[in-house]
Every structure is written in structure tokens, then in C-alpha cells.
């Protein structure tokens, strides 16, 4: 499924007590929908631990790390930067250019998603400021739609390595089985 060039997600900002679930869901969405890694702010250790635990149980590869310098990651990124913001260009207008830069030109992609007010220099440093609709909504929803468009649905067929368990798709009910072959 995966293109050779890295796709990473950077969560900007984290308000303890307020953003725990949202930051965790940014990480889980990045993992489930094809990214290779996520960075979360250094005060989001609980979110990092949850995403790492899910990766250990349901497979990878996927990396989750803390950062005390999110803007340093943006500045030092050796690839292209996509900033998801409701104020950006419409995703349907720029997705082909982004996909070509990633898949055809081999550029790693850093997808930046905000929490609190995003500093203006993020808008300036991004190669693309992209809006998944230009309406207020969840950064998790924007990330999911963007990754699906970037990978054109291939991420939905991903095979997970080193999983301890897997979800068995069913029409009705819930089923999770151990992957141990004993």
C-alpha cells in the first residue's frame, strides 16, 4: 500500500485536560489512515502512550513521539509541508499537486494539524494551506479526509505487521481475535 516517501503528522498545541481525546484521536487517525508517524507536544504524554499501546496491540509499523519544538520540526522538515486549516485552499483543488509531489517526486509530506491558535509563521512556512471544507469542524475529520485523498483509498487495504490482535469485519456485532498461531 505504502508509497516510499514518508508521511508524518504533527499535532500543534495541546491543552491538558481539554485536548486529551482530540490529540489521541489525531494520532490514532494518522496511524489507521496511512501515515508513518506522528509527533505530539511534549505535554501530551498520555496521548503518546495510548497511540503506542494501540500500535503494539493492533500492529504497525507506526511511530509516535513527543516534541518540545513543533516549529523546529516544520522548519527542519526535508520535504513538503501541508497545513490543514479551514482557511486554506480547498483540498479538491490542490490534492493532485500534493499527491504528485509525494508520489511522483518522492517528497516526504508533513501534515500539520492545529489545536489552539496557530502561529502565522506556520501558514507562511507551509507549502500548502489546505481546507477540508472551509467550515469549522474537527481537525481529526480534516486529517482523515486529507489522508484518504492523498492515498486514494489504498490505506484502507493496509496489512498490519506484528499485531497481537485483529478486528474481524462483521455485518453485525463485534469480534476481535488474537493473532497468535499456537
CSV table of C-alpha atoms in Angstrom, one decimal:
chain,number,residue,atom,x,y,z
A,1,UNK,CA,0.0,0.0,0.0
A,2,UNK,CA,2.6,2.5,1.1
A,3,UNK,CA,4.5,4.9,-1.0
A,4,UNK,CA,8.2,5.0,-0.3
A,5,UNK,CA,8.2,8.7,0.9
A,6,UNK,CA,7.3,9.3,4.5
A,7,UNK,CA,4.1,10.8,5.6
A,8,UNK,CA,4.2,12.3,9.0
A,9,UNK,CA,1.7,14.2,11.1
A,10,UNK,CA,2.5,17.0,13.5
A,11,UNK,CA,0.0,18.0,16.2
A,12,UNK,CA,0.4,21.7,17.0
A,13,UNK,CA,-0.6,22.6,20.5
A,14,UNK,CA,-2.2,20.6,23.3
A,15,UNK,CA,-4.2,21.9,26.2
A,16,UNK,CA,-4.0,19.3,29.1
A,17,UNK,CA,-7.4,18.4,30.4
A,18,UNK,CA,-9.1,19.7,27.3
A,19,UNK,CA,-7.4,18.1,24.3
A,20,UNK,CA,-6.5,14.6,25.6
A,21,UNK,CA,-9.1,12.8,23.4
A,22,UNK,CA,-8.6,15.0,20.4
A,23,UNK,CA,-4.8,14.7,20.4
A,24,UNK,CA,-5.1,10.9,20.9
A,25,UNK,CA,-7.5,10.7,18.0
A,26,UNK,CA,-5.2,12.7,15.8
A,27,UNK,CA,-2.5,10.0,16.5
A,28,UNK,CA,-4.9,7.1,16.0
A,29,UNK,CA,-6.3,8.6,12.8
A,30,UNK,CA,-2.8,9.2,11.4
A,31,UNK,CA,-1.9,5.6,12.2
A,32,UNK,CA,-5.1,4.0,10.8
A,33,UNK,CA,-5.1,6.0,7.6
A,34,UNK,CA,-1.6,5.6,6.3
A,35,UNK,CA,0.8,8.0,8.0
A,36,UNK,CA,4.2,6.6,9.1
A,37,UNK,CA,4.5,8.6,12.3
A,38,UNK,CA,3.0,11.4,14.5
A,39,UNK,CA,4.6,14.0,16.7
A,40,UNK,CA,2.5,15.3,19.6
A,41,UNK,CA,3.5,18.1,22.0
A,42,UNK,CA,5.7,17.1,25.0
A,43,UNK,CA,2.8,17.8,27.4
A,44,UNK,CA,0.7,15.1,25.7
A,45,UNK,CA,2.5,12.0,27.1
A,46,UNK,CA,-0.8,10.3,27.9
A,47,UNK,CA,-1.9,10.6,24.2
A,48,UNK,CA,1.5,9.3,23.1
A,49,UNK,CA,1.2,6.3,25.4
A,50,UNK,CA,-2.3,5.4,24.2
A,51,UNK,CA,-1.3,5.5,20.5
A,52,UNK,CA,1.8,3.5,21.2
A,53,UNK,CA,-0.3,0.9,23.1
A,54,UNK,CA,-2.7,0.6,20.2
A,55,UNK,CA,0.2,0.2,17.8
A,56,UNK,CA,1.7,-2.6,20.0
A,57,UNK,CA,-1.7,-4.4,20.1
A,58,UNK,CA,-3.1,-3.9,16.6
A,59,UNK,CA,0.2,-3.6,14.6
A,60,UNK,CA,2.3,-1.2,12.7
A,61,UNK,CA,4.7,0.0,11.7
A,62,UNK,CA,4.0,3.4,13.2
A,63,UNK,CA,6.0,5.7,15.3
A,64,UNK,CA,4.7,8.2,17.9
A,65,UNK,CA,6.9,10.7,19.5
A,66,UNK,CA,6.8,13.8,21.8
A,67,UNK,CA,8.3,17.1,20.7
A,68,UNK,CA,9.1,20.3,22.6
A,69,UNK,CA,9.8,22.1,19.3
A,70,UNK,CA,7.0,21.6,16.8
A,71,UNK,CA,8.0,24.7,14.8
A,72,UNK,CA,11.5,23.3,14.7
A,73,UNK,CA,10.1,20.1,13.1
A,74,UNK,CA,8.4,22.3,10.4
A,75,UNK,CA,11.5,24.4,9.8
A,76,UNK,CA,13.8,21.4,9.5
A,77,UNK,CA,11.5,19.1,7.5
A,78,UNK,CA,13.2,17.9,4.4
A,79,UNK,CA,10.1,17.6,2.2
A,80,UNK,CA,6.8,19.4,1.7
A,81,UNK,CA,4.5,20.8,4.4
A,82,UNK,CA,0.7,20.6,4.3
A,83,UNK,CA,-1.0,22.7,6.9
A,84,UNK,CA,-4.7,21.7,7.4
A,85,UNK,CA,-6.7,24.8,8.2
A,86,UNK,CA,-10.3,25.8,7.4
A,87,UNK,CA,-8.8,29.0,5.8
A,88,UNK,CA,-6.8,27.1,3.2
A,89,UNK,CA,-7.2,26.3,-0.4
A,90,UNK,CA,-9.9,23.6,-1.0
A,91,UNK,CA,-8.5,20.1,-0.8
A,92,UNK,CA,-10.1,19.1,-4.1
A,93,UNK,CA,-8.2,22.0,-5.8
A,94,UNK,CA,-4.7,21.0,-4.6
A,95,UNK,CA,-4.8,17.3,-3.9
A,96,UNK,CA,-3.4,16.3,-7.3
A,97,UNK,CA,-0.4,18.7,-6.8
A,98,UNK,CA,0.2,17.3,-3.3
A,99,UNK,CA,-0.1,13.7,-4.4
A,100,UNK,CA,2.3,14.3,-7.4
A,101,UNK,CA,4.9,16.0,-5.1
A,102,UNK,CA,4.7,13.0,-2.7
A,103,UNK,CA,4.3,10.0,-5.0
A,104,UNK,CA,5.8,11.1,-8.3
A,105,UNK,CA,8.6,13.4,-7.0
A,106,UNK,CA,9.3,11.4,-3.8
A,107,UNK,CA,8.9,14.2,-1.4
A,108,UNK,CA,8.2,13.3,2.2
A,109,UNK,CA,5.0,15.0,3.4
A,110,UNK,CA,4.5,16.6,6.9
A,111,UNK,CA,0.8,17.2,7.7
A,112,UNK,CA,0.3,19.9,10.3
A,113,UNK,CA,-2.9,20.0,12.4
A,114,UNK,CA,-3.5,22.6,15.0
A,115,UNK,CA,-5.2,22.7,18.3
A,116,UNK,CA,-5.2,26.2,19.8
A,117,UNK,CA,-4.5,29.3,17.7
A,118,UNK,CA,-1.9,28.5,15.0
A,119,UNK,CA,1.0,31.0,14.7
A,120,UNK,CA,1.0,32.9,11.4
A,121,UNK,CA,4.5,31.6,10.5
A,122,UNK,CA,3.1,28.1,10.2
A,123,UNK,CA,0.9,29.4,7.3
A,124,UNK,CA,3.9,31.0,5.8
A,125,UNK,CA,6.2,28.0,6.1
A,126,UNK,CA,3.7,25.6,4.7
A,127,UNK,CA,3.9,24.6,1.0
A,128,UNK,CA,0.1,24.3,1.1
A,129,UNK,CA,-2.5,25.6,3.5
A,130,UNK,CA,-5.4,23.2,2.8
A,131,UNK,CA,-9.0,23.4,3.9
A,132,UNK,CA,-11.2,20.2,4.0
A,133,UNK,CA,-14.3,22.4,3.6
A,134,UNK,CA,-13.9,26.0,4.6
A,135,UNK,CA,-16.2,25.4,7.6
A,136,UNK,CA,-15.4,24.9,11.2
A,137,UNK,CA,-15.0,21.2,12.0
A,138,UNK,CA,-12.8,18.7,13.8
A,139,UNK,CA,-9.1,18.5,12.9
A,140,UNK,CA,-9.4,14.7,13.2
A,141,UNK,CA,-12.1,14.8,10.4
A,142,UNK,CA,-9.9,17.0,8.3
A,143,UNK,CA,-6.9,14.7,8.7
A,144,UNK,CA,-8.9,11.6,7.9
A,145,UNK,CA,-10.3,13.2,4.7
A,146,UNK,CA,-6.9,14.5,3.6
A,147,UNK,CA,-5.0,11.2,4.2
A,148,UNK,CA,-7.7,9.3,2.3
A,149,UNK,CA,-7.4,11.7,-0.7
A,150,UNK,CA,-3.6,11.6,-0.5
A,151,UNK,CA,-3.5,7.8,-0.6
A,152,UNK,CA,-6.6,7.4,-2.8
A,153,UNK,CA,-8.1,4.8,-0.6
A,154,UNK,CA,-5.1,2.4,-0.7
A,155,UNK,CA,-4.6,2.9,3.1
A,156,UNK,CA,-7.8,1.0,3.7
A,157,UNK,CA,-6.2,-2.2,2.4
A,158,UNK,CA,-3.1,-2.0,4.6
A,159,UNK,CA,-1.8,-5.1,6.2
A,160,UNK,CA,-0.5,-4.6,9.7
A,161,UNK,CA,2.7,-6.1,11.0
A,162,UNK,CA,3.3,-7.6,14.5
A,163,UNK,CA,-0.3,-7.3,15.6
A,164,UNK,CA,-1.4,-9.2,18.7
A,165,UNK,CA,-5.0,-8.9,17.7
A,166,UNK,CA,-7.1,-8.0,14.8
A,167,UNK,CA,-10.7,-6.9,14.2
A,168,UNK,CA,-12.8,-9.4,12.2
A,169,UNK,CA,-15.2,-7.4,10.0
A,170,UNK,CA,-18.8,-8.4,10.5
A,171,UNK,CA,-22.2,-7.3,9.3
A,172,UNK,CA,-23.4,-7.3,12.9
A,173,UNK,CA,-21.6,-7.5,16.2
A,174,UNK,CA,-18.0,-7.1,17.3
A,175,UNK,CA,-15.2,-9.6,17.0
A,176,UNK,CA,-11.5,-9.2,17.9
A,177,UNK,CA,-9.2,-12.2,17.7
A,178,UNK,CA,-5.7,-12.9,18.9
A,179,UNK,CA,-3.2,-13.3,16.0
A,180,UNK,CA,-1.2,-15.9,17.9
A,181,UNK,CA,-0.7,-19.0,15.9
A,182,UNK,CA,-0.2,-21.5,18.7
